[in-house]
GROMACS .gro file of C-alpha atoms in nm:
model
  203
    1UNK     CA    1  -1.573  -0.789   0.868
    2UNK     CA    2  -1.219  -0.673   0.950
    3UNK     CA    3  -1.094  -0.826   0.623
    4UNK     CA    4  -1.349  -0.627   0.422
    5UNK     CA    5  -1.278  -0.302   0.609
    6UNK     CA    6  -0.902  -0.339   0.557
    7UNK     CA    7  -0.960  -0.417   0.189
    8UNK     CA    8  -1.178  -0.107   0.155
    9UNK     CA    9  -0.919   0.117   0.325
   10UNK     CA   10  -0.633  -0.025   0.118
   11UNK     CA   11  -0.810  -0.007  -0.217
   12UNK     CA   12  -0.946   0.343  -0.156
   13UNK     CA   13  -0.609   0.476  -0.033
   14UNK     CA   14  -0.401   0.331  -0.313
   15UNK     CA   15  -0.654   0.413  -0.587
   16UNK     CA   16  -0.660   0.776  -0.473
   17UNK     CA   17  -0.282   0.782  -0.437
   18UNK     CA   18  -0.229   0.647  -0.788
   19UNK     CA   19  -0.483   0.886  -0.938
   20UNK     CA   20  -0.331   1.189  -0.763
   21UNK     CA   21   0.018   1.098  -0.887
   22UNK     CA   22  -0.114   1.053  -1.242
   23UNK     CA   23  -0.298   1.386  -1.236
   24UNK     CA   24   0.004   1.570  -1.096
   25UNK     CA   25   0.211   1.421  -1.381
   26UNK     CA   26  -0.048   1.551  -1.632
   27UNK     CA   27  -0.171   1.210  -1.747
   28UNK     CA   28  -0.491   1.201  -1.953
   29UNK     CA   29  -0.808   1.047  -1.807
   30UNK     CA   30  -0.716   0.703  -1.940
   31UNK     CA   31  -0.375   0.722  -1.775
   32UNK     CA   32  -0.533   0.837  -1.447
   33UNK     CA   33  -0.762   0.534  -1.440
   34UNK     CA   34  -0.485   0.293  -1.537
   35UNK     CA   35  -0.249   0.422  -1.267
   36UNK     CA   36  -0.521   0.436  -1.001
   37UNK     CA   37  -0.646   0.083  -1.066
   38UNK     CA   38  -0.295  -0.060  -1.102
   39UNK     CA   39  -0.192   0.090  -0.768
   40UNK     CA   40  -0.499  -0.053  -0.596
   41UNK     CA   41  -0.482  -0.409  -0.731
   42UNK     CA   42  -0.131  -0.485  -0.859
   43UNK     CA   43   0.003  -0.599  -0.521
   44UNK     CA   44  -0.265  -0.862  -0.470
   45UNK     CA   45  -0.233  -0.991  -0.825
   46UNK     CA   46   0.146  -1.016  -0.797
   47UNK     CA   47   0.108  -1.203  -0.465
   48UNK     CA   48  -0.132  -1.460  -0.607
   49UNK     CA   49   0.077  -1.519  -0.919
   50UNK     CA   50   0.400  -1.576  -0.723
   51UNK     CA   51   0.230  -1.791  -0.456
   52UNK     CA   52   0.055  -1.986  -0.733
   53UNK     CA   53  -0.289  -1.914  -0.592
   54UNK     CA   54  -0.599  -1.841  -0.797
   55UNK     CA   55  -0.578  -1.491  -0.943
   56UNK     CA   56  -0.888  -1.274  -0.915
   57UNK     CA   57  -0.891  -1.052  -1.222
   58UNK     CA   58  -0.936  -0.678  -1.177
   59UNK     CA   59  -1.281  -0.687  -1.336
   60UNK     CA   60  -1.384  -0.960  -1.089
   61UNK     CA   61  -1.302  -0.756  -0.778
   62UNK     CA   62  -1.670  -0.674  -0.724
   63UNK     CA   63  -1.747  -0.384  -0.493
   64UNK     CA   64  -1.378  -0.303  -0.450
   65UNK     CA   65  -1.345  -0.226  -0.822
   66UNK     CA   66  -1.642   0.011  -0.796
   67UNK     CA   67  -1.487   0.174  -0.491
   68UNK     CA   68  -1.160   0.225  -0.682
   69UNK     CA   69  -1.340   0.371  -0.984
   70UNK     CA   70  -1.545   0.606  -0.767
   71UNK     CA   71  -1.234   0.726  -0.583
   72UNK     CA   72  -1.049   0.784  -0.911
   73UNK     CA   73  -1.342   0.984  -1.050
   74UNK     CA   74  -1.348   1.199  -0.736
   75UNK     CA   75  -0.974   1.262  -0.767
   76UNK     CA   76  -1.008   1.349  -1.136
   77UNK     CA   77  -1.281   1.610  -1.087
   78UNK     CA   78  -1.116   1.774  -0.785
   79UNK     CA   79  -0.975   2.125  -0.834
   80UNK     CA   80  -0.609   2.119  -0.936
   81UNK     CA   81  -0.506   2.295  -0.615
   82UNK     CA   82  -0.655   2.010  -0.411
   83UNK     CA   83  -0.473   1.751  -0.624
   84UNK     CA   84  -0.141   1.930  -0.570
   85UNK     CA   85  -0.212   1.942  -0.196
   86UNK     CA   86  -0.281   1.570  -0.175
   87UNK     CA   87   0.020   1.489  -0.391
   88UNK     CA   88   0.235   1.676  -0.141
   89UNK     CA   89   0.095   1.462   0.140
   90UNK     CA   90   0.077   1.139  -0.060
   91UNK     CA   91   0.294   0.968   0.200
   92UNK     CA   92  -0.012   0.956   0.429
   93UNK     CA   93  -0.224   0.783   0.168
   94UNK     CA   94   0.062   0.546   0.100
   95UNK     CA   95   0.097   0.467   0.472
   96UNK     CA   96  -0.275   0.382   0.490
   97UNK     CA   97  -0.251   0.153   0.190
   98UNK     CA   98   0.078  -0.006   0.293
   99UNK     CA   99  -0.050  -0.097   0.640
  100UNK     CA  100  -0.390  -0.223   0.530
  101UNK     CA  101  -0.258  -0.424   0.235
  102UNK     CA  102   0.028  -0.575   0.438
  103UNK     CA  103  -0.220  -0.707   0.694
  104UNK     CA  104  -0.457  -0.822   0.422
  105UNK     CA  105  -0.170  -1.005   0.253
  106UNK     CA  106  -0.071  -1.182   0.574
  107UNK     CA  107  -0.434  -1.278   0.638
  108UNK     CA  108  -0.458  -1.418   0.285
  109UNK     CA  109  -0.165  -1.652   0.347
  110UNK     CA  110  -0.296  -1.755   0.690
  111UNK     CA  111  -0.643  -1.834   0.555
  112UNK     CA  112  -0.484  -2.045   0.280
  113UNK     CA  113  -0.274  -2.226   0.544
  114UNK     CA  114   0.057  -2.129   0.386
  115UNK     CA  115   0.395  -2.145   0.560
  116UNK     CA  116   0.541  -1.874   0.784
  117UNK     CA  117   0.774  -1.766   0.504
  118UNK     CA  118   0.480  -1.734   0.268
  119UNK     CA  119   0.297  -1.522   0.525
  120UNK     CA  120   0.591  -1.281   0.542
  121UNK     CA  121   0.629  -1.271   0.165
  122UNK     CA  122   0.256  -1.221   0.114
  123UNK     CA  123   0.249  -0.933   0.361
  124UNK     CA  124   0.542  -0.757   0.195
  125UNK     CA  125   0.447  -0.802  -0.171
  126UNK     CA  126   0.081  -0.712  -0.108
  127UNK     CA  127   0.182  -0.410   0.097
  128UNK     CA  128   0.445  -0.265  -0.137
  129UNK     CA  129   0.345  -0.408  -0.476
  130UNK     CA  130   0.085  -0.146  -0.567
  131UNK     CA  131   0.310   0.141  -0.464
  132UNK     CA  132   0.598  -0.003  -0.667
  133UNK     CA  133   0.384  -0.028  -0.979
  134UNK     CA  134   0.254   0.326  -0.925
  135UNK     CA  135   0.603   0.471  -0.894
  136UNK     CA  136   0.741   0.275  -1.190
  137UNK     CA  137   0.453   0.379  -1.417
  138UNK     CA  138   0.502   0.739  -1.305
  139UNK     CA  139   0.877   0.703  -1.376
  140UNK     CA  140   0.971   0.765  -1.014
  141UNK     CA  141   1.211   0.578  -0.789
  142UNK     CA  142   1.000   0.323  -0.596
  143UNK     CA  143   0.966   0.401  -0.225
  144UNK     CA  144   1.064   0.045  -0.140
  145UNK     CA  145   1.412   0.113  -0.285
  146UNK     CA  146   1.473   0.424  -0.073
  147UNK     CA  147   1.710   0.415   0.220
  148UNK     CA  148   1.424   0.507   0.453
  149UNK     CA  149   1.233   0.223   0.618
  150UNK     CA  150   0.932   0.114   0.408
  151UNK     CA  151   0.894  -0.257   0.333
  152UNK     CA  152   1.014  -0.344   0.684
  153UNK     CA  153   0.682  -0.225   0.827
  154UNK     CA  154   0.492  -0.460   0.595
  155UNK     CA  155   0.726  -0.739   0.707
  156UNK     CA  156   0.655  -0.651   1.071
  157UNK     CA  157   0.282  -0.694   1.009
  158UNK     CA  158   0.350  -1.038   0.865
  159UNK     CA  159   0.567  -1.137   1.161
  160UNK     CA  160   0.308  -1.021   1.416
  161UNK     CA  161   0.035  -1.225   1.250
  162UNK     CA  162   0.255  -1.518   1.153
  163UNK     CA  163   0.386  -1.590   1.505
  164UNK     CA  164   0.049  -1.523   1.666
  165UNK     CA  165   0.130  -1.204   1.856
  166UNK     CA  166  -0.182  -1.065   1.689
  167UNK     CA  167  -0.490  -1.286   1.686
  168UNK     CA  168  -0.616  -1.270   1.328
  169UNK     CA  169  -0.969  -1.357   1.444
  170UNK     CA  170  -0.985  -1.045   1.662
  171UNK     CA  171  -1.102  -0.734   1.478
  172UNK     CA  172  -0.978  -0.489   1.741
  173UNK     CA  173  -0.631  -0.646   1.737
  174UNK     CA  174  -0.617  -0.622   1.359
  175UNK     CA  175  -0.720  -0.255   1.369
  176UNK     CA  176  -0.461  -0.190   1.640
  177UNK     CA  177  -0.194  -0.351   1.422
  178UNK     CA  178  -0.313  -0.142   1.128
  179UNK     CA  179  -0.276   0.182   1.322
  180UNK     CA  180   0.060   0.073   1.464
  181UNK     CA  181   0.211  -0.006   1.124
  182UNK     CA  182   0.073   0.316   0.979
  183UNK     CA  183   0.213   0.528   1.263
  184UNK     CA  184   0.557   0.365   1.242
  185UNK     CA  185   0.566   0.419   0.866
  186UNK     CA  186   0.489   0.789   0.912
  187UNK     CA  187   0.739   0.822   1.197
  188UNK     CA  188   1.010   0.662   0.984
  189UNK     CA  189   0.935   0.915   0.711
  190UNK     CA  190   0.921   1.228   0.926
  191UNK     CA  191   1.213   1.130   1.153
  192UNK     CA  192   1.421   1.002   0.861
  193UNK     CA  193   1.478   0.653   0.999
  194UNK     CA  194   1.677   0.446   0.752
  195UNK     CA  195   1.855   0.115   0.704
  196UNK     CA  196   2.169   0.228   0.525
  197UNK     CA  197   2.520   0.211   0.664
  198UNK     CA  198   2.668   0.560   0.665
  199UNK     CA  199   3.024   0.435   0.611
  200UNK     CA  200   2.931   0.291   0.273
  201UNK     CA  201   2.835   0.637   0.151
  202UNK     CA  202   3.172   0.781   0.256
  203UNK     CA  203   3.370   0.563   0.018
   0.00000   0.00000   0.00000
């Protein structure tokens, strides 16, 4: 149940985020759907390809594909003022998707009995993959390449699940981890936490 809820949150958040970015960049309806669907599913596809696991095609995503399409349609028919508002606050949608997909990625590796390293990698690539594809298709600098902390929070989700601090069979612990990762991502954005060394930028 927790797996499905996290999938729903992640797909809905990233599909809406991708669609809003596409609309704000004046993409046509085809471009809006492409960017929305790519943002929602690219991370999971990239994860499976690199980990050499079976790849579930976009059109085989079942109810999650329908959720993504419905969300994209809603975004497309919204008044332009609403789209511009959500684009301004897209970091919140991205935080939802990052947290949910990072946990989902770690759970995927755990269920498939992969190594600790694979759990960490799966959490990171699933969490940031969709956002990277969205930003690249929109010709923006990917958030994961910013100085501010981004992928580290996905890595933290993988560590918590990989070493057993969070019991992956406990729904309330998974939801607590989801909220924790999301809050830390937003705090790092608003408080301008970063990983760069200031001295390097003084050269």
